[in-house]
mmCIF file of C-alpha atoms and ligand atoms in Angstrom:
data_model
loop_
_atom_site.group_PDB
_atom_site.id
_atom_site.type_symbol
_atom_site.label_atom_id
_atom_site.label_comp_id
_atom_site.label_asym_id
_atom_site.label_seq_id
_atom_site.Cartn_x
_atom_site.Cartn_y
_atom_site.Cartn_z
ATOM 1 C CA MET A 1 -0.024 0.028 -0.102
ATOM 2 C CA GLN A 2 1.351 3.503 -1.011
ATOM 3 C CA LYS A 3 1.959 6.288 1.518
ATOM 4 C CA GLN A 4 -0.912 8.487 -0.026
ATOM 5 C CA ASP A 5 -3.623 6.022 0.230
ATOM 6 C CA PHE A 6 -2.272 4.811 3.654
ATOM 7 C CA ASN A 7 -2.303 8.273 5.184
ATOM 8 C CA GLU A 8 -5.813 8.937 3.625
ATOM 9 C CA GLY A 9 -7.155 6.039 5.391
ATOM 10 C CA LEU A 10 -5.716 7.087 8.583
ATOM 11 C CA LEU A 11 -7.260 10.541 8.490
ATOM 12 C CA GLY A 12 -10.780 8.776 7.963
ATOM 13 C CA PHE A 13 -10.113 6.438 10.691
ATOM 14 C CA LEU A 14 -9.141 9.220 13.022
ATOM 15 C CA ASP A 15 -12.529 11.175 12.145
ATOM 16 C CA ALA A 16 -14.539 8.091 12.421
ATOM 17 C CA SER A 17 -13.149 7.317 16.006
ATOM 18 C CA PRO A 18 -14.004 9.958 18.529
ATOM 19 C CA THR A 19 -14.100 7.489 21.329
ATOM 20 C CA PRO A 20 -12.577 3.915 22.218
ATOM 21 C CA PHE A 21 -16.069 2.357 21.455
ATOM 22 C CA HIS A 22 -16.052 3.888 17.990
ATOM 23 C CA ALA A 23 -12.461 2.900 17.336
ATOM 24 C CA THR A 24 -13.080 -0.600 18.292
ATOM 25 C CA ALA A 25 -16.168 -0.867 16.167
ATOM 26 C CA ASN A 26 -14.253 0.737 13.154
ATOM 27 C CA ILE A 27 -11.285 -1.826 13.776
ATOM 28 C CA SER A 28 -13.738 -4.644 14.046
ATOM 29 C CA ALA A 29 -15.549 -3.573 10.696
ATOM 30 C CA MET A 30 -12.355 -3.631 9.106
ATOM 31 C CA LEU A 31 -11.144 -6.865 10.371
ATOM 32 C CA HIS A 32 -14.541 -8.453 9.326
ATOM 33 C CA ASN A 33 -13.933 -6.899 5.797
ATOM 34 C CA ALA A 34 -10.323 -8.537 5.534
ATOM 35 C CA GLY A 35 -11.718 -11.986 6.455
ATOM 36 C CA PHE A 36 -11.596 -12.179 10.185
ATOM 37 C CA THR A 37 -14.227 -14.316 11.924
ATOM 38 C CA LYS A 38 -15.830 -12.654 15.055
ATOM 39 C CA LEU A 39 -15.697 -14.675 18.196
ATOM 40 C CA LYS A 40 -17.501 -13.989 21.302
ATOM 41 C CA GLU A 41 -16.069 -14.319 24.760
ATOM 42 C CA VAL A 42 -19.262 -15.926 26.090
ATOM 43 C CA ASP A 43 -19.344 -18.561 23.399
ATOM 44 C CA LYS A 44 -17.391 -21.876 23.231
ATOM 45 C CA TRP A 45 -14.399 -21.458 20.496
ATOM 46 C CA ASP A 46 -13.750 -24.193 18.066
ATOM 47 C CA LEU A 47 -10.702 -22.508 16.346
ATOM 48 C CA GLN A 48 -9.521 -23.835 13.099
ATOM 49 C CA GLU A 49 -5.856 -23.929 11.880
ATOM 50 C CA GLY A 50 -5.172 -21.368 9.162
ATOM 51 C CA GLN A 51 -8.225 -19.186 9.832
ATOM 52 C CA LYS A 52 -8.090 -16.014 11.642
ATOM 53 C CA TYR A 53 -10.194 -14.375 14.138
ATOM 54 C CA PHE A 54 -11.048 -11.466 16.304
ATOM 55 C CA VAL A 55 -12.599 -10.681 19.660
ATOM 56 C CA THR A 56 -13.907 -7.532 21.579
ATOM 57 C CA ARG A 57 -14.198 -6.828 25.163
ATOM 58 C CA ASN A 58 -16.598 -4.019 26.649
ATOM 59 C CA ASP A 59 -16.959 -2.663 23.142
ATOM 60 C CA SER A 60 -13.713 -0.800 23.620
ATOM 61 C CA SER A 61 -10.895 -3.278 23.281
ATOM 62 C CA VAL A 62 -10.151 -5.599 20.593
ATOM 63 C CA ILE A 63 -7.836 -8.539 19.899
ATOM 64 C CA ALA A 64 -7.349 -9.927 16.357
ATOM 65 C CA PHE A 65 -4.854 -12.957 15.578
ATOM 66 C CA THR A 66 -4.032 -15.348 12.749
ATOM 67 C CA TYR A 67 -3.983 -19.077 13.659
ATOM 68 C CA PRO A 68 -1.295 -21.024 11.867
ATOM 69 C CA LYS A 69 -1.224 -23.186 15.283
ATOM 70 C CA LYS A 70 2.178 -24.955 14.256
ATOM 71 C CA HIS A 71 3.833 -21.677 14.304
ATOM 72 C CA LYS A 72 3.767 -20.343 17.646
ATOM 73 C CA ASN A 73 6.372 -17.518 17.473
ATOM 74 C CA TYR A 74 3.696 -14.744 17.172
ATOM 75 C CA VAL A 75 4.484 -10.882 16.325
ATOM 76 C CA MET A 76 2.212 -9.246 18.878
ATOM 77 C CA ILE A 77 1.383 -5.561 18.146
ATOM 78 C CA GLY A 78 -0.080 -3.885 21.555
ATOM 79 C CA THR A 79 -1.693 -0.228 21.192
ATOM 80 C CA HIS A 80 -4.475 1.559 22.998
ATOM 81 C CA THR A 81 -7.811 2.904 21.995
ATOM 82 C CA ASP A 82 -8.599 5.578 24.633
ATOM 83 C CA SER A 83 -7.193 9.315 24.458
ATOM 84 C CA PRO A 84 -7.478 11.932 27.226
ATOM 85 C CA ASN A 85 -10.873 14.056 27.057
ATOM 86 C CA LEU A 86 -13.665 15.606 28.798
ATOM 87 C CA LYS A 87 -16.207 12.895 29.797
ATOM 88 C CA LEU A 88 -19.657 13.730 31.047
ATOM 89 C CA LYS A 89 -20.752 13.273 34.461
ATOM 90 C CA PRO A 90 -23.798 11.170 35.231
ATOM 91 C CA ASN A 91 -26.149 14.075 36.028
ATOM 92 C CA PRO A 92 -24.227 16.776 33.662
ATOM 93 C CA VAL A 93 -26.979 19.609 33.274
ATOM 94 C CA ILE A 94 -25.993 22.737 35.015
ATOM 95 C CA LYS A 95 -28.434 25.797 34.561
ATOM 96 C CA GLU A 96 -27.172 29.166 35.620
ATOM 97 C CA HIS A 97 -26.741 32.768 34.301
ATOM 98 C CA GLY A 98 -29.080 32.208 31.345
ATOM 99 C CA ILE A 99 -26.771 29.191 30.102
ATOM 100 C CA VAL A 100 -27.314 25.584 30.161
ATOM 101 C CA LYS A 101 -23.654 23.855 30.513
ATOM 102 C CA PHE A 102 -22.338 20.350 31.165
ATOM 103 C CA GLY A 103 -20.411 19.165 34.122
ATOM 104 C CA VAL A 104 -17.471 17.016 32.968
ATOM 105 C CA GLU A 105 -14.644 14.897 34.449
ATOM 106 C CA PRO A 106 -11.181 15.284 32.926
ATOM 107 C CA TYR A 107 -10.201 11.660 31.669
ATOM 108 C CA GLY A 108 -6.458 10.934 31.705
ATOM 109 C CA GLY A 109 -3.629 13.487 31.570
ATOM 110 C CA LEU A 110 -5.108 16.037 29.165
ATOM 111 C CA LEU A 111 -3.685 19.456 28.134
ATOM 112 C CA LEU A 112 -6.554 21.506 29.339
ATOM 113 C CA ASN A 113 -5.618 24.824 27.657
ATOM 114 C CA PRO A 114 -6.245 23.605 23.951
ATOM 115 C CA TRP A 115 -9.907 22.594 24.960
ATOM 116 C CA PHE A 116 -11.183 26.220 25.089
ATOM 117 C CA ASP A 117 -12.789 27.991 22.070
ATOM 118 C CA ARG A 118 -13.005 24.746 19.988
ATOM 119 C CA ASP A 119 -16.292 23.579 18.341
ATOM 120 C CA LEU A 120 -17.315 20.504 20.354
ATOM 121 C CA SER A 121 -19.438 17.675 19.890
ATOM 122 C CA LEU A 122 -20.409 14.525 21.974
ATOM 123 C CA ALA A 123 -19.931 10.771 21.322
ATOM 124 C CA GLY A 124 -19.798 7.263 23.212
ATOM 125 C CA ARG A 125 -22.295 4.732 24.542
ATOM 126 C CA VAL A 126 -25.661 4.774 25.852
ATOM 127 C CA SER A 127 -27.475 1.899 27.729
ATOM 128 C CA TYR A 128 -31.159 1.734 27.995
ATOM 129 C CA LEU A 129 -34.093 -0.484 28.618
ATOM 130 C CA ASP A 130 -36.199 -0.993 25.410
ATOM 131 C CA MET A 131 -40.113 -1.568 25.302
ATOM 132 C CA GLN A 132 -39.365 -5.497 25.198
ATOM 133 C CA ASP A 133 -37.648 -4.883 28.553
ATOM 134 C CA GLU A 134 -34.347 -5.887 27.113
ATOM 135 C CA LEU A 135 -31.170 -3.843 27.793
ATOM 136 C CA GLN A 136 -29.354 -2.215 24.981
ATOM 137 C CA ASP A 137 -26.058 -0.596 24.489
ATOM 138 C CA VAL A 138 -25.841 1.718 21.557
ATOM 139 C CA LEU A 139 -22.901 3.876 20.105
ATOM 140 C CA ILE A 140 -23.919 7.531 19.406
ATOM 141 C CA ASP A 141 -21.934 10.246 17.651
ATOM 142 C CA VAL A 142 -23.951 13.624 17.660
ATOM 143 C CA LYS A 143 -21.241 14.764 15.081
ATOM 144 C CA LYS A 144 -22.675 18.430 14.976
ATOM 145 C CA SER A 145 -20.754 21.043 17.107
ATOM 146 C CA ILE A 146 -22.992 21.318 19.775
ATOM 147 C CA ALA A 147 -20.856 22.991 22.685
ATOM 148 C CA THR A 148 -17.738 24.910 23.443
ATOM 149 C CA VAL A 149 -15.709 26.093 26.449
ATOM 150 C CA PRO A 150 -15.318 29.867 26.076
ATOM 151 C CA SER A 151 -12.054 31.700 27.251
ATOM 152 C CA LEU A 152 -12.247 34.303 29.961
ATOM 153 C CA ALA A 153 -11.598 37.509 27.933
ATOM 154 C CA ILE A 154 -7.958 38.949 28.821
ATOM 155 C CA HIS A 155 -9.577 42.058 30.200
ATOM 156 C CA LEU A 156 -10.910 40.193 33.038
ATOM 157 C CA ASP A 157 -7.783 37.956 33.317
ATOM 158 C CA ASP A 158 -4.703 40.071 33.375
ATOM 159 C CA LYS A 159 -2.482 36.912 34.407
ATOM 160 C CA ALA A 160 -3.911 35.039 31.229
ATOM 161 C CA ASN A 161 -0.597 34.830 29.515
ATOM 162 C CA LYS A 162 1.610 34.346 32.545
ATOM 163 C CA ASP A 163 0.391 32.371 35.451
ATOM 164 C CA LYS A 164 -2.781 30.816 34.178
ATOM 165 C CA THR A 165 -4.242 27.893 36.285
ATOM 166 C CA ILE A 166 -7.404 25.912 35.085
ATOM 167 C CA ASN A 167 -9.879 24.741 37.855
ATOM 168 C CA LYS A 168 -10.890 21.202 36.635
ATOM 169 C CA GLN A 169 -14.340 21.328 38.414
ATOM 170 C CA THR A 170 -15.410 25.086 37.402
ATOM 171 C CA ASP A 171 -13.397 26.463 34.503
ATOM 172 C CA ILE A 172 -14.015 23.750 31.714
ATOM 173 C CA CYS A 173 -17.823 23.120 31.603
ATOM 174 C CA PRO A 174 -18.702 23.316 27.904
ATOM 175 C CA ILE A 175 -21.906 25.549 27.169
ATOM 176 C CA LEU A 176 -24.634 24.173 25.369
ATOM 177 C CA THR A 177 -27.631 26.347 24.910
ATOM 178 C CA THR A 178 -29.643 29.342 26.111
ATOM 179 C CA GLN A 179 -32.955 27.147 25.822
ATOM 180 C CA GLU A 180 -34.009 27.236 29.314
ATOM 181 C CA ASP A 181 -36.143 24.067 29.309
ATOM 182 C CA PHE A 182 -33.395 22.149 27.740
ATOM 183 C CA ASP A 183 -33.985 18.424 29.031
ATOM 184 C CA PHE A 184 -30.922 15.864 28.791
ATOM 185 C CA ASP A 185 -33.249 12.781 28.687
ATOM 186 C CA THR A 186 -35.100 14.223 25.747
ATOM 187 C CA PHE A 187 -31.855 15.075 24.183
ATOM 188 C CA LEU A 188 -30.441 11.475 24.431
ATOM 189 C CA ARG A 189 -33.952 10.174 23.220
ATOM 190 C CA TRP A 190 -33.612 12.135 20.106
ATOM 191 C CA GLN A 191 -30.132 11.015 19.401
ATOM 192 C CA LEU A 192 -31.291 7.513 19.817
ATOM 193 C CA ASP A 193 -34.422 8.046 17.334
ATOM 194 C CA ARG A 194 -32.067 9.378 14.844
ATOM 195 C CA LEU A 195 -30.309 6.108 15.100
ATOM 196 C CA GLY A 196 -33.544 4.159 14.167
ATOM 197 C CA ARG A 197 -33.979 3.415 18.021
ATOM 198 C CA PRO A 198 -37.364 4.812 18.967
ATOM 199 C CA ASP A 199 -38.314 2.029 21.302
ATOM 200 C CA VAL A 200 -36.806 3.398 24.504
ATOM 201 C CA LYS A 201 -38.503 2.835 27.970
ATOM 202 C CA GLU A 202 -35.803 4.200 30.063
ATOM 203 C CA ILE A 203 -32.152 5.426 29.440
ATOM 204 C CA TYR A 204 -29.916 4.113 32.598
ATOM 205 C CA ALA A 205 -26.553 5.340 31.767
ATOM 206 C CA ASN A 206 -23.967 6.657 29.478
ATOM 207 C CA GLU A 207 -20.337 7.064 28.809
ATOM 208 C CA LEU A 208 -20.058 10.154 26.562
ATOM 209 C CA SER A 209 -17.272 12.233 25.737
ATOM 210 C CA PHE A 210 -16.558 15.641 24.241
ATOM 211 C CA TYR A 211 -14.265 15.870 20.983
ATOM 212 C CA ASP A 212 -13.370 18.414 18.702
ATOM 213 C CA THR A 213 -15.260 18.389 15.430
ATOM 214 C CA GLN A 214 -12.295 19.802 13.422
ATOM 215 C CA ASN A 215 -11.392 17.054 11.106
ATOM 216 C CA ALA A 216 -7.751 15.431 10.780
ATOM 217 C CA SER A 217 -5.716 16.937 8.128
ATOM 218 C CA LEU A 218 -2.313 17.101 6.517
ATOM 219 C CA VAL A 219 -0.656 20.273 7.421
ATOM 220 C CA GLY A 220 2.805 21.730 6.320
ATOM 221 C CA LEU A 221 4.307 23.307 3.256
ATOM 222 C CA ASN A 222 4.744 20.000 1.780
ATOM 223 C CA ASP A 223 2.035 17.949 3.704
ATOM 224 C CA ASP A 224 4.965 17.216 6.154
ATOM 225 C CA PHE A 225 2.631 16.694 9.243
ATOM 226 C CA ILE A 226 -0.491 14.994 10.138
ATOM 227 C CA ALA A 227 -2.498 17.275 12.597
ATOM 228 C CA SER A 228 -5.517 15.514 14.444
ATOM 229 C CA ALA A 229 -7.049 14.704 17.790
ATOM 230 C CA ARG A 230 -6.302 11.235 19.243
ATOM 231 C CA LEU A 231 -3.125 10.421 17.234
ATOM 232 C CA ASP A 232 -2.128 9.181 20.746
ATOM 233 C CA ASN A 233 -2.872 6.035 20.125
ATOM 234 C CA LEU A 234 -5.056 5.752 17.289
ATOM 235 C CA LEU A 235 -2.186 6.375 15.044
ATOM 236 C CA SER A 236 -0.428 3.095 16.240
ATOM 237 C CA SER A 237 -3.773 1.214 16.297
ATOM 238 C CA TYR A 238 -4.407 1.972 12.724
ATOM 239 C CA VAL A 239 -1.095 0.854 11.688
ATOM 240 C CA GLY A 240 -1.447 -2.328 13.811
ATOM 241 C CA MET A 241 -4.954 -3.039 12.455
ATOM 242 C CA LEU A 242 -3.764 -2.701 8.793
ATOM 243 C CA SER A 243 -0.601 -4.652 9.375
ATOM 244 C CA ILE A 244 -2.652 -7.739 10.616
ATOM 245 C CA CYS A 245 -4.999 -7.451 7.640
ATOM 246 C CA SER A 246 -2.195 -7.276 5.249
ATOM 247 C CA VAL A 247 -0.074 -10.628 6.536
ATOM 248 C CA ASP A 248 -1.150 -13.979 5.060
ATOM 249 C CA ASN A 249 -2.908 -16.710 7.361
ATOM 250 C CA ALA A 250 0.448 -18.491 7.805
ATOM 251 C CA THR A 251 2.085 -15.485 9.681
ATOM 252 C CA PRO A 252 1.591 -15.836 13.387
ATOM 253 C CA MET A 253 0.507 -12.237 14.110
ATOM 254 C CA LEU A 254 -1.732 -10.846 16.898
ATOM 255 C CA PHE A 255 -3.061 -7.278 17.312
ATOM 256 C CA ILE A 256 -4.587 -5.907 20.787
ATOM 257 C CA ALA A 257 -5.879 -2.285 21.193
ATOM 258 C CA SER A 258 -6.779 -1.945 24.728
ATOM 259 C CA ASP A 259 -8.828 0.666 26.583
ATOM 260 C CA HIS A 260 -7.932 2.597 29.667
ATOM 261 C CA GLU A 261 -4.280 3.129 28.894
ATOM 262 C CA GLU A 262 -4.319 6.841 29.770
ATOM 263 C CA VAL A 263 -5.689 6.066 33.416
ATOM 264 C CA GLY A 264 -3.293 3.246 34.268
ATOM 265 C CA SER A 265 -4.708 0.190 32.352
ATOM 266 C CA GLU A 266 -6.339 -1.137 35.516
ATOM 267 C CA SER A 267 -9.689 -2.652 34.281
ATOM 268 C CA THR A 268 -11.366 -5.685 32.495
ATOM 269 C CA SER A 269 -10.470 -4.067 29.062
ATOM 270 C CA GLY A 270 -7.223 -2.381 29.941
ATOM 271 C CA ALA A 271 -3.759 -3.879 29.364
ATOM 272 C CA GLY A 272 -3.665 -4.784 33.213
ATOM 273 C CA GLY A 273 -6.818 -6.844 32.956
ATOM 274 C CA SER A 274 -7.094 -10.428 31.934
ATOM 275 C CA PHE A 275 -8.252 -10.096 28.228
ATOM 276 C CA LEU A 276 -4.981 -10.982 26.439
ATOM 277 C CA GLU A 277 -4.052 -13.858 28.859
ATOM 278 C CA ASN A 278 -7.570 -15.211 28.517
ATOM 279 C CA THR A 279 -7.585 -15.283 24.829
ATOM 280 C CA LEU A 280 -3.850 -16.662 24.737
ATOM 281 C CA ARG A 281 -5.010 -19.506 26.966
ATOM 282 C CA ARG A 282 -7.959 -20.254 24.760
ATOM 283 C CA MET A 283 -5.845 -20.414 21.446
ATOM 284 C CA PHE A 284 -3.123 -22.649 23.180
ATOM 285 C CA ASN A 285 -5.242 -24.660 25.884
ATOM 286 C CA ASP A 286 -2.357 -27.035 26.621
ATOM 287 C CA TYR A 287 -0.105 -25.090 29.051
ATOM 288 C CA ASP A 288 3.008 -26.547 27.606
ATOM 289 C CA GLU A 289 2.123 -25.148 24.245
ATOM 290 C CA TYR A 290 0.756 -21.951 25.602
ATOM 291 C CA MET A 291 4.293 -21.435 27.402
ATOM 292 C CA GLU A 292 6.121 -22.169 24.132
ATOM 293 C CA MET A 293 4.059 -19.604 22.273
ATOM 294 C CA VAL A 294 4.484 -17.077 25.021
ATOM 295 C CA ARG A 295 8.365 -17.305 25.284
ATOM 296 C CA SER A 296 8.934 -17.620 21.526
ATOM 297 C CA SER A 297 6.875 -14.583 20.844
ATOM 298 C CA LEU A 298 7.542 -10.835 20.782
ATOM 299 C CA MET A 299 5.215 -7.855 21.912
ATOM 300 C CA ILE A 300 5.896 -4.814 20.079
ATOM 301 C CA SER A 301 4.269 -2.199 22.357
ATOM 302 C CA ALA A 302 3.451 0.783 19.795
ATOM 303 C CA ASP A 303 2.512 4.213 21.446
ATOM 304 C CA ASN A 304 3.552 7.711 20.522
ATOM 305 C CA ALA A 305 7.087 9.120 21.341
ATOM 306 C CA HIS A 306 7.958 12.589 22.205
ATOM 307 C CA ALA A 307 9.614 14.465 19.180
ATOM 308 C CA ILE A 308 11.969 16.984 19.990
ATOM 309 C CA HIS A 309 10.037 20.499 20.141
ATOM 310 C CA PRO A 310 11.962 22.991 18.097
ATOM 311 C CA ASN A 311 10.980 25.934 20.434
ATOM 312 C CA TYR A 312 11.498 23.586 23.612
ATOM 313 C CA PRO A 313 14.750 21.669 22.830
ATOM 314 C CA SER A 314 15.931 21.869 26.258
ATOM 315 C CA LYS A 315 13.447 19.308 27.401
ATOM 316 C CA HIS A 316 15.157 16.418 25.466
ATOM 317 C CA ASP A 317 18.432 14.840 26.210
ATOM 318 C CA LYS A 318 20.149 15.964 22.816
ATOM 319 C CA GLU A 319 21.742 12.672 22.274
ATOM 320 C CA HIS A 320 18.006 10.965 22.294
ATOM 321 C CA ALA A 321 15.814 13.569 20.708
ATOM 322 C CA PRO A 322 13.684 11.979 18.113
ATOM 323 C CA GLN A 323 12.929 14.134 15.009
ATOM 324 C CA MET A 324 9.630 14.190 13.031
ATOM 325 C CA ASN A 325 9.739 11.980 9.616
ATOM 326 C CA SER A 326 12.958 10.563 10.685
ATOM 327 C CA GLY A 327 12.036 7.078 11.533
ATOM 328 C CA VAL A 328 10.283 5.034 14.074
ATOM 329 C CA VAL A 329 11.185 5.656 17.748
ATOM 330 C CA ILE A 330 12.674 2.925 20.236
ATOM 331 C CA LYS A 331 12.014 3.818 23.695
ATOM 332 C CA VAL A 332 14.462 2.817 26.512
ATOM 333 C CA ASN A 333 14.271 3.242 30.281
ATOM 334 C CA ALA A 334 16.611 1.726 32.629
ATOM 335 C CA ASN A 335 13.973 1.732 35.487
ATOM 336 C CA GLN A 336 11.532 -0.300 33.132
ATOM 337 C CA ARG A 337 8.969 2.416 32.352
ATOM 338 C CA TYR A 338 9.555 0.830 28.874
ATOM 339 C CA ALA A 339 9.844 -2.700 28.408
ATOM 340 C CA SER A 340 12.646 -2.602 25.737
ATOM 341 C CA SER A 341 15.731 -4.789 26.292
ATOM 342 C CA SER A 342 18.940 -5.193 24.155
ATOM 343 C CA THR A 343 17.660 -8.444 22.922
ATOM 344 C CA THR A 344 14.313 -7.020 21.645
ATOM 345 C CA ILE A 345 15.930 -3.794 20.286
ATOM 346 C CA SER A 346 18.182 -5.896 18.315
ATOM 347 C CA LYS A 347 15.267 -7.946 16.856
ATOM 348 C CA PHE A 348 13.503 -4.747 15.865
ATOM 349 C CA LEU A 349 16.499 -3.098 14.399
ATOM 350 C CA ASN A 350 17.532 -6.227 12.307
ATOM 351 C CA VAL A 351 13.992 -6.039 10.635
ATOM 352 C CA ALA A 352 14.258 -2.242 10.096
ATOM 353 C CA SER A 353 17.581 -2.256 8.655
ATOM 354 C CA LYS A 354 16.934 -5.042 6.208
ATOM 355 C CA LEU A 355 14.241 -2.767 4.895
ATOM 356 C CA ASP A 356 16.323 0.230 4.905
ATOM 357 C CA ILE A 357 14.092 2.030 7.294
ATOM 358 C CA ALA A 358 15.546 4.567 9.630
ATOM 359 C CA THR A 359 15.009 4.328 13.588
ATOM 360 C CA GLN A 360 15.711 6.680 16.270
ATOM 361 C CA LYS A 361 16.160 6.041 20.024
ATOM 362 C CA PHE A 362 14.468 7.949 22.958
ATOM 363 C CA VAL A 363 15.678 8.217 26.598
ATOM 364 C CA THR A 364 13.930 10.749 28.630
ATOM 365 C CA ARG A 365 16.228 13.237 30.339
ATOM 366 C CA SER A 366 17.622 11.958 33.570
ATOM 367 C CA ASP A 367 16.300 14.759 35.684
ATOM 368 C CA MET A 368 12.926 14.418 34.259
ATOM 369 C CA GLY A 369 10.009 12.034 34.986
ATOM 370 C CA CYS A 370 9.326 9.188 32.271
ATOM 371 C CA GLY A 371 5.816 8.118 31.105
ATOM 372 C CA SER A 372 4.831 4.540 30.481
ATOM 373 C CA THR A 373 2.936 2.449 28.151
ATOM 374 C CA ILE A 374 1.288 -0.963 27.975
ATOM 375 C CA GLY A 375 4.588 -2.521 27.334
ATOM 376 C CA PRO A 376 5.634 -3.152 30.953
ATOM 377 C CA ILE A 377 2.285 -3.869 32.031
ATOM 378 C CA THR A 378 1.835 -6.776 29.410
ATOM 379 C CA ALA A 379 5.402 -8.033 29.867
ATOM 380 C CA THR A 380 4.756 -8.368 33.639
ATOM 381 C CA ARG A 381 1.326 -10.071 33.324
ATOM 382 C CA ILE A 382 2.115 -12.372 30.375
ATOM 383 C CA GLY A 383 5.699 -12.990 30.726
ATOM 384 C CA ILE A 384 6.415 -11.962 27.249
ATOM 385 C CA GLU A 385 9.475 -10.378 25.693
ATOM 386 C CA THR A 386 8.738 -6.797 24.864
ATOM 387 C CA ILE A 387 9.978 -3.934 22.948
ATOM 388 C CA ASP A 388 8.315 -0.286 23.357
ATOM 389 C CA ILE A 389 8.385 1.725 20.134
ATOM 390 C CA GLY A 390 6.508 4.710 18.639
ATOM 391 C CA LEU A 391 6.163 7.644 16.328
ATOM 392 C CA PRO A 392 7.451 11.108 16.863
ATOM 393 C CA THR A 393 4.492 13.403 17.996
ATOM 394 C CA LEU A 394 4.342 16.735 19.033
ATOM 395 C CA ALA A 395 1.654 18.191 21.489
ATOM 396 C CA MET A 396 0.833 14.880 22.898
ATOM 397 C CA HIS A 397 -2.478 14.901 25.117
ATOM 398 C CA SER A 398 -3.520 18.155 23.450
ATOM 399 C CA ILE A 399 -6.991 18.360 21.733
ATOM 400 C CA ARG A 400 -4.978 18.452 18.469
ATOM 401 C CA GLU A 401 -1.650 16.547 18.165
ATOM 402 C CA LEU A 402 1.032 16.579 15.419
ATOM 403 C CA ALA A 403 2.946 13.629 13.869
ATOM 404 C CA GLY A 404 5.047 13.289 10.575
ATOM 405 C CA SER A 405 3.341 12.125 7.589
ATOM 406 C CA ASP A 406 6.032 9.759 6.615
ATOM 407 C CA ASP A 407 6.619 7.888 9.952
ATOM 408 C CA ALA A 408 3.277 5.919 10.098
ATOM 409 C CA HIS A 409 3.808 4.210 6.720
ATOM 410 C CA SER A 410 7.428 3.332 7.648
ATOM 411 C CA LEU A 411 6.132 1.741 10.815
ATOM 412 C CA TYR A 412 3.567 -0.302 8.758
ATOM 413 C CA LYS A 413 6.264 -1.601 6.532
ATOM 414 C CA ILE A 414 8.017 -2.850 9.374
ATOM 415 C CA PHE A 415 5.187 -4.635 11.010
ATOM 416 C CA VAL A 416 4.253 -6.666 7.838
ATOM 417 C CA ASN A 417 7.727 -7.812 7.385
ATOM 418 C CA PHE A 418 8.233 -8.898 10.948
ATOM 419 C CA LYS A 419 8.955 -12.352 12.048
ATOM 420 C CA ALA A 420 9.503 -12.931 16.012
HETATM 421 ZN ZN1 ZN B 1 -0.493 6.976 24.538
#
């Protein structure tokens, strides 16, 4: 697949995936189109050698795998479906000063400043009781710009460009309307009605998040950059999903995109949960075979890497400062915040150099804290050798992040040629 087609598909995926639920639905649809059979965790599995399968959990995490069975040395690609955002509170409506606004809870470590003055929409999952007394879950995406968080004018905030602090409870409530009789339940019912679901007896709960309605786009004089929300980590998720769709059925490959990475991965659908282990045990239910598979496989944990910021170069160790469009980044941390070892790094470099694809190394400054990924969590939980890699990114956890337009396609070429 050529870079231009690849990037066009990526932009479409980013726009169509405002929440982990939508990302999982879109990945599932693409896997289905590529000939993967859907499994349900509650069913008995009868896996056939030479086939390929996928399974989801909580509608927000997904695992896809080929099943050559004899070949147990899997290349596993691990990413995450969630991104920092403003999540709606259960009783969200606040009416004051002639305005209806929504109470929100920040999800993950988001940069709050960029959320001001954007055109926001709302998407996620709604759970309700239908007229037949059956519980239903449905994904909604309002798509229209229905809210915004206005800045406080500089005339009323003389410290705005100096010491600005943002109160997460009071300062970031998106405003919705001046319509005094606004009713949230009616609003949700109207959204369900639009989806062809008028049979709603009672709406019980929701997991809805705000998102920026500005579409992903190529930016820069020569389309050098991809600008979008949720590049962390839908960028790697797209590359992983497309890679497993591209390899033949005889290549042992597994792709897992987990939810809740941005909040520590501790959940049924997070990488700290049992989803991957449960699935691997069902693929290889003989314990010896299972261990043979685990210890001969490699997990590539793919998540965004901090590119050096040209306006803030002092934030990087200058010998380990990844640049945009200069190749995939291998992440190293002596304190195991990243799971890369010299052995897993050499396997990765060997594939990249045979393909003549450039790589870079990242180590965080020794006087700064280091983030982490699903890499060390998965390595700890499963006992699989792991490498942490990622694509150089600026403005990570902003409402609009920036990555190089060459890098994702390079990573795709590495993944489809990888043998563990
Ligand atoms: Zn991430």
